[in-house]
Amino acid sequence: MGDSGQFRSKLELDDARVTLAVDEVTRLVAAVFENLGCAPAIAREVAEHLADSNLCGMESHGLMRTLQYAEQFESGYLRADAEPEIRVNDAGATLVDGHGGIGIPAMRLAVEEGCRLAGEQGVSAVAIVDVGHTGRLGAFTEWAAWRGFLSICFGGGGREKWRQVAPHGGRRALLPTNPYSIAVPGGERGPVMLDFATSKIAGGWIYAARSAGARLPDGVLMDPDGNITRDPEDYFRGGAILPAGEHKGYALALAAEIVAEAMLGPTTTEGGWLLLTLDTTRYREPTALARVAEEILAELRDCPPAPGFERVEIPGEREREHRQRTRDDGIALPRKTWEQIKRLSERLADPRRQ
Amino acid sequence: MGDSGQFRSKLELDDARVTLAVDEVTRLVAAVFENLGCAPAIAREVAEHLADSNLCGMESHGLMRTLQYAEQFESGYLRADAEPEIRVNDAGATLVDGHGGIGIPAMRLAVEEGCRLAGEQGVSAVAIVDVGHTGRLGAFTEWAAWRGFLSICFGGGGREKWRQVAPHGGRRALLPTNPYSIAVPGGERGPVMLDFATSKIAGGWIYAARSAGARLPDGVLMDPDGNITRDPEDYFRGGAILPAGEHKGYALALAAEIVAEAMLGPTTTEGGWLLLTLDTTRYREPTALARVAEEILAELRDCPPAPGFERVEIPGEREREHRQRTRDDGIALPRKTWEQIKRLSERLADPRRQ
């Protein structure tokens, strides 16, 4: 369920694109991470996760992140050689400690452990701490849902560094974008999966609009006086993104921030996350669940569209359909992004070029 | 976090009110339920829950429901003599079976059992099935949060009967309002608690606006062609409430509906609910959690307000402040509602009057 499709296509118009074979670009990006000091398996896992985000149409969580992660490894902000580890604390709670590394392998380990524990006990909680960017959360919750588990993942923390969103009724950016992802087994076409920021738009769009010289959609940003604006520069002058659904997105964000910072904190690296996992097969036999889910989903797909829409979508299907459609053709990266990744790759392969 | 405060005060202008002592009106309503066949303890519990919703300023979930519940008991739609029961199914999942009674005692039993199990195991899941209206969900999640537990409650089901909300991008009412409530221990003033419908407004407002001859706020309702309208009659002509936060509220609603109908279904009585409970004390010592939560909340309270707002509120505090302010003065019920409750009470006390 991407935000601002209209805005995304604007970015596409501005940039020429290069289409790359999935295997080839994944290998190249994995080599980048390996040259930065990641273990080969982690380098491969992160590269595959990013490439898959592009295939899903989630460019904001795709291969463009290679540049950000590389910078974070090189500056020492993240530890390239970190490997996530499961630990059980004195009170018996299960945590995945990312040891200051990139969050993608930590989140994958958490979802595997969460499903294993929920398979044994019916329900599980796994906290994820001391991690960098966790990638596309929906990839992890959906993985669990394919295996019969309902999962809920949310978090945030580190609001000192990521003050992006105003509380409902306020005009200062005080909170991060505190995302939520929930996935549940669905019907014939796979899980229902949602993955969204609790703000009207994700923070990345502001930077993208600024660099593209574009205006933002109406009603998502306020200037420092609290007036609605479409100019991304107002954000950098002390403005704030509005919460999604007014007080509702704000309340979800605040609950996530308290969990991340007050319950799991103090925040190390970028934030803390909580993953709750439930074994749905303990309530209903999988084929019966899928049959009823399909009835609900079929009804929604048949809903006559509202003005300005082509159809009603099922959360999670846009990503899967995009992957299906683009997998054989490859990943179309903006030329500028690809050139930066290539230069980085060449520099790391031959350190004398630095 | 009530919706449409502006709209609520419009209703207040239209109706003269009678102020009633809390104990007195609670006793009278408990006697109504007892005369309808409820066990004395359940009659008392439901009456207290409804009176407390009025004290919290949540009139839509308050004593006006006495009339609805009485009608449902008298018609046989709900069983007055039902008592909720905990059972563990063959797969080891814990359910509270409401046996077709009102949902308030079932939800209370679920939250007690959810906290007990989470205290033992760290995390728990309790499903609530075969129940009528569950009252104000936030009362239950907040109860758990006062005791150190994070809880998440959501559900729905019964969309055949409650088609109120259009999916994002569609123009037919296909889904119920699928509410979510989350509460987490907070700072000095108590838990952070959210309790909201995933639709732009709760269904009750449409009925209230119709009976008051009022128009709805802009942007919450569509007519049968999918055009935005403020006329409540358009809803009854085949219109639909819009989802909160566009695709975000829709996705939350759909996940809840799949849980309620496909995982916990088939729906009996009104719907199914899932309550997830986590022991926060296993992650951080309560005073440390409260101290950090208070830092976050104090910062939000100090946020300069946006144009049109007086202050930034903390989710859950409006209800507690309202209770604090009104407890000694009593409950101000619309005269018409009070007269209907009194007539019902008299009829039931003396069956010859029927």
mmCIF file of N, CA and C in Angstrom, chain A residues 8-70:
data_model
loop_
_atom_site.group_PDB
_atom_site.id
_atom_site.type_symbol
_atom_site.label_atom_id
_atom_site.label_comp_id
_atom_site.label_asym_id
_atom_site.label_seq_id
_atom_site.Cartn_x
_atom_site.Cartn_y
_atom_site.Cartn_z
ATOM 1 N N ARG A 8 5.153 9.447 -6.842
ATOM 2 C CA ARG A 8 6.205 8.540 -7.260
ATOM 3 C C ARG A 8 6.427 8.648 -8.775
ATOM 4 N N SER A 9 5.332 8.709 -9.555
ATOM 5 C CA SER A 9 5.515 8.739 -10.993
ATOM 6 C C SER A 9 6.168 10.051 -11.427
ATOM 7 N N LYS A 10 5.950 11.107 -10.660
ATOM 8 C CA LYS A 10 6.633 12.373 -10.926
ATOM 9 C C LYS A 10 8.152 12.155 -10.853
ATOM 10 N N LEU A 11 8.593 11.434 -9.818
ATOM 11 C CA LEU A 11 10.020 11.152 -9.696
ATOM 12 C C LEU A 11 10.516 10.352 -10.891
ATOM 13 N N GLU A 12 9.678 9.441 -11.358
ATOM 14 C CA GLU A 12 10.088 8.599 -12.473
ATOM 15 C C GLU A 12 10.294 9.426 -13.740
ATOM 16 N N LEU A 13 9.465 10.434 -13.921
ATOM 17 C CA LEU A 13 9.595 11.281 -15.103
ATOM 18 C C LEU A 13 10.921 12.033 -15.089
ATOM 19 N N ASP A 14 11.365 12.384 -13.876
ATOM 20 C CA ASP A 14 12.552 13.220 -13.770
ATOM 21 C C ASP A 14 13.846 12.461 -14.022
ATOM 22 N N ASP A 15 13.826 11.155 -13.842
ATOM 23 C CA ASP A 15 15.054 10.381 -13.896
ATOM 24 C C ASP A 15 15.019 9.346 -15.013
ATOM 25 N N ALA A 16 16.041 9.335 -15.796
ATOM 26 C CA ALA A 16 16.193 8.231 -16.736
ATOM 27 C C ALA A 16 16.526 6.992 -15.912
ATOM 28 N N ARG A 17 16.132 5.843 -16.399
ATOM 29 C CA ARG A 17 16.335 4.605 -15.633
ATOM 30 C C ARG A 17 17.167 3.593 -16.407
ATOM 31 N N VAL A 18 17.859 2.751 -15.663
ATOM 32 C CA VAL A 18 18.631 1.653 -16.233
ATOM 33 C C VAL A 18 18.016 0.369 -15.708
ATOM 34 N N THR A 19 17.771 -0.583 -16.599
ATOM 35 C CA THR A 19 17.195 -1.846 -16.147
ATOM 36 C C THR A 19 18.294 -2.880 -15.966
ATOM 37 N N LEU A 20 18.292 -3.494 -14.783
ATOM 38 C CA LEU A 20 19.370 -4.407 -14.405
ATOM 39 C C LEU A 20 18.809 -5.779 -14.084
ATOM 40 N N ALA A 21 19.531 -6.821 -14.484
ATOM 41 C CA ALA A 21 19.124 -8.188 -14.143
ATOM 42 C C ALA A 21 19.197 -8.344 -12.620
ATOM 43 N N VAL A 22 18.173 -8.982 -12.038
ATOM 44 C CA VAL A 22 18.069 -9.087 -10.581
ATOM 45 C C VAL A 22 19.302 -9.771 -9.984
ATOM 46 N N ASP A 23 19.695 -10.906 -10.563
ATOM 47 C CA ASP A 23 20.826 -11.667 -10.014
ATOM 48 C C ASP A 23 22.107 -10.846 -10.031
ATOM 49 N N GLU A 24 22.300 -10.170 -11.146
ATOM 50 C CA GLU A 24 23.545 -9.434 -11.343
ATOM 51 C C GLU A 24 23.681 -8.279 -10.343
ATOM 52 N N VAL A 25 22.605 -7.478 -10.214
ATOM 53 C CA VAL A 25 22.681 -6.330 -9.307
ATOM 54 C C VAL A 25 22.729 -6.805 -7.849
ATOM 55 N N THR A 26 22.070 -7.913 -7.555
ATOM 56 C CA THR A 26 22.110 -8.450 -6.191
ATOM 57 C C THR A 26 23.530 -8.891 -5.839
ATOM 58 N N ARG A 27 24.175 -9.579 -6.788
ATOM 59 C CA ARG A 27 25.567 -10.030 -6.556
ATOM 60 C C ARG A 27 26.490 -8.842 -6.333
ATOM 61 N N LEU A 28 26.304 -7.814 -7.153
ATOM 62 C CA LEU A 28 27.172 -6.633 -7.051
ATOM 63 C C LEU A 28 26.990 -5.934 -5.697
ATOM 64 N N VAL A 29 25.736 -5.794 -5.267
ATOM 65 C CA VAL A 29 25.465 -5.104 -3.992
ATOM 66 C C VAL A 29 25.933 -5.966 -2.810
ATOM 67 N N ALA A 30 25.781 -7.281 -2.924
ATOM 68 C CA ALA A 30 26.279 -8.169 -1.866
ATOM 69 C C ALA A 30 27.795 -8.012 -1.738
ATOM 70 N N ALA A 31 28.480 -7.897 -2.869
ATOM 71 C CA ALA A 31 29.939 -7.723 -2.839
ATOM 72 C C ALA A 31 30.313 -6.388 -2.182
ATOM 73 N N VAL A 32 29.494 -5.362 -2.413
ATOM 74 C CA VAL A 32 29.720 -4.066 -1.748
ATOM 75 C C VAL A 32 29.697 -4.258 -0.235
ATOM 76 N N PHE A 33 28.651 -4.913 0.254
ATOM 77 C CA PHE A 33 28.539 -5.088 1.713
ATOM 78 C C PHE A 33 29.656 -5.982 2.250
ATOM 79 N N GLU A 34 30.015 -7.001 1.458
ATOM 80 C CA GLU A 34 31.097 -7.880 1.909
ATOM 81 C C GLU A 34 32.410 -7.101 1.993
ATOM 82 N N ASN A 35 32.656 -6.271 0.989
ATOM 83 C CA ASN A 35 33.876 -5.454 1.013
ATOM 84 C C ASN A 35 33.871 -4.435 2.156
ATOM 85 N N LEU A 36 32.683 -4.097 2.630
ATOM 86 C CA LEU A 36 32.598 -3.167 3.766
ATOM 87 C C LEU A 36 32.789 -3.884 5.099
ATOM 88 N N GLY A 37 32.839 -5.231 5.066
ATOM 89 C CA GLY A 37 33.121 -5.958 6.293
ATOM 90 C C GLY A 37 31.998 -6.859 6.785
ATOM 91 N N CYS A 38 30.894 -6.931 6.024
ATOM 92 C CA CYS A 38 29.792 -7.819 6.427
ATOM 93 C C CYS A 38 30.185 -9.271 6.161
ATOM 94 N N ALA A 39 29.693 -10.171 6.982
ATOM 95 C CA ALA A 39 29.841 -11.596 6.710
ATOM 96 C C ALA A 39 29.138 -11.895 5.382
ATOM 97 N N PRO A 40 29.672 -12.843 4.591
ATOM 98 C CA PRO A 40 29.090 -13.112 3.272
ATOM 99 C C PRO A 40 27.579 -13.402 3.310
ATOM 100 N N ALA A 41 27.120 -14.171 4.284
ATOM 101 C CA ALA A 41 25.694 -14.520 4.335
ATOM 102 C C ALA A 41 24.846 -13.276 4.613
ATOM 103 N N ILE A 42 25.336 -12.397 5.454
ATOM 104 C CA ILE A 42 24.588 -11.175 5.773
ATOM 105 C C ILE A 42 24.607 -10.216 4.590
ATOM 106 N N ALA A 43 25.760 -10.107 3.940
ATOM 107 C CA ALA A 43 25.867 -9.251 2.752
ATOM 108 C C ALA A 43 24.841 -9.689 1.705
ATOM 109 N N ARG A 44 24.776 -10.998 1.487
ATOM 110 C CA ARG A 44 23.849 -11.571 0.505
ATOM 111 C C ARG A 44 22.397 -11.302 0.925
ATOM 112 N N GLU A 45 22.104 -11.522 2.209
ATOM 113 C CA GLU A 45 20.731 -11.357 2.715
ATOM 114 C C GLU A 45 20.252 -9.910 2.561
ATOM 115 N N VAL A 46 21.109 -8.963 2.911
ATOM 116 C CA VAL A 46 20.714 -7.547 2.817
ATOM 117 C C VAL A 46 20.505 -7.166 1.353
ATOM 118 N N ALA A 47 21.421 -7.606 0.479
ATOM 119 C CA ALA A 47 21.285 -7.283 -0.949
ATOM 120 C C ALA A 47 19.993 -7.869 -1.517
ATOM 121 N N GLU A 48 19.687 -9.101 -1.157
ATOM 122 C CA GLU A 48 18.456 -9.735 -1.657
ATOM 123 C C GLU A 48 17.208 -9.027 -1.132
ATOM 124 N N HIS A 49 17.245 -8.617 0.129
ATOM 125 C CA HIS A 49 16.103 -7.896 0.707
ATOM 126 C C HIS A 49 15.861 -6.584 -0.047
ATOM 127 N N LEU A 50 16.940 -5.853 -0.309
ATOM 128 C CA LEU A 50 16.801 -4.566 -0.990
ATOM 129 C C LEU A 50 16.298 -4.769 -2.429
ATOM 130 N N ALA A 51 16.877 -5.748 -3.130
ATOM 131 C CA ALA A 51 16.446 -5.996 -4.514
ATOM 132 C C ALA A 51 14.970 -6.389 -4.536
ATOM 133 N N ASP A 52 14.560 -7.198 -3.560
ATOM 134 C CA ASP A 52 13.156 -7.612 -3.518
ATOM 135 C C ASP A 52 12.235 -6.419 -3.258
ATOM 136 N N SER A 53 12.680 -5.462 -2.454
ATOM 137 C CA SER A 53 11.862 -4.268 -2.234
ATOM 138 C C SER A 53 11.653 -3.520 -3.552
ATOM 139 N N ASN A 54 12.695 -3.425 -4.388
ATOM 140 C CA ASN A 54 12.517 -2.817 -5.707
ATOM 141 C C ASN A 54 11.510 -3.616 -6.534
ATOM 142 N N LEU A 55 11.648 -4.945 -6.515
ATOM 143 C CA LEU A 55 10.722 -5.781 -7.292
ATOM 144 C C LEU A 55 9.283 -5.560 -6.833
ATOM 145 N N CYS A 56 9.110 -5.303 -5.529
ATOM 146 C CA CYS A 56 7.774 -5.056 -4.966
ATOM 147 C C CYS A 56 7.259 -3.656 -5.280
ATOM 148 N N GLY A 57 8.102 -2.833 -5.887
ATOM 149 C CA GLY A 57 7.686 -1.455 -6.175
ATOM 150 C C GLY A 57 7.924 -0.512 -5.004
ATOM 151 N N MET A 58 8.604 -0.995 -3.960
ATOM 152 C CA MET A 58 8.873 -0.162 -2.784
ATOM 153 C C MET A 58 10.277 0.423 -2.901
ATOM 154 N N GLU A 59 10.447 1.309 -3.872
ATOM 155 C CA GLU A 59 11.765 1.858 -4.184
ATOM 156 C C GLU A 59 12.423 2.531 -2.974
ATOM 157 N N SER A 60 11.591 3.140 -2.113
ATOM 158 C CA SER A 60 12.123 3.847 -0.945
ATOM 159 C C SER A 60 12.863 2.899 -0.002
ATOM 160 N N HIS A 61 12.559 1.597 -0.071
ATOM 161 C CA HIS A 61 13.223 0.618 0.785
ATOM 162 C C HIS A 61 14.102 -0.323 -0.043
ATOM 163 N N GLY A 62 14.447 0.130 -1.251
ATOM 164 C CA GLY A 62 15.154 -0.739 -2.180
ATOM 165 C C GLY A 62 16.644 -0.463 -2.251
ATOM 166 N N LEU A 63 17.225 -0.737 -3.420
ATOM 167 C CA LEU A 63 18.679 -0.715 -3.593
ATOM 168 C C LEU A 63 19.302 0.657 -3.383
ATOM 169 N N MET A 64 18.483 1.728 -3.455
ATOM 170 C CA MET A 64 19.034 3.056 -3.147
ATOM 171 C C MET A 64 19.567 3.115 -1.715
ATOM 172 N N ARG A 65 19.078 2.215 -0.842
ATOM 173 C CA ARG A 65 19.562 2.174 0.547
ATOM 174 C C ARG A 65 21.014 1.697 0.635
ATOM 175 N N THR A 66 21.511 1.046 -0.420
ATOM 176 C CA THR A 66 22.908 0.594 -0.426
ATOM 177 C C THR A 66 23.838 1.746 -0.065
ATOM 178 N N LEU A 67 23.552 2.909 -0.644
ATOM 179 C CA LEU A 67 24.416 4.080 -0.428
ATOM 180 C C LEU A 67 24.370 4.532 1.029
ATOM 181 N N GLN A 68 23.155 4.534 1.593
ATOM 182 C CA GLN A 68 22.988 4.936 2.996
ATOM 183 C C GLN A 68 23.682 3.951 3.942
ATOM 184 N N TYR A 69 23.447 2.666 3.720
ATOM 185 C CA TYR A 69 24.043 1.669 4.612
ATOM 186 C C TYR A 69 25.574 1.727 4.515
ATOM 187 N N ALA A 70 26.078 1.877 3.287
ATOM 188 C CA ALA A 70 27.538 1.925 3.095
ATOM 189 C C ALA A 70 28.130 3.106 3.869
#
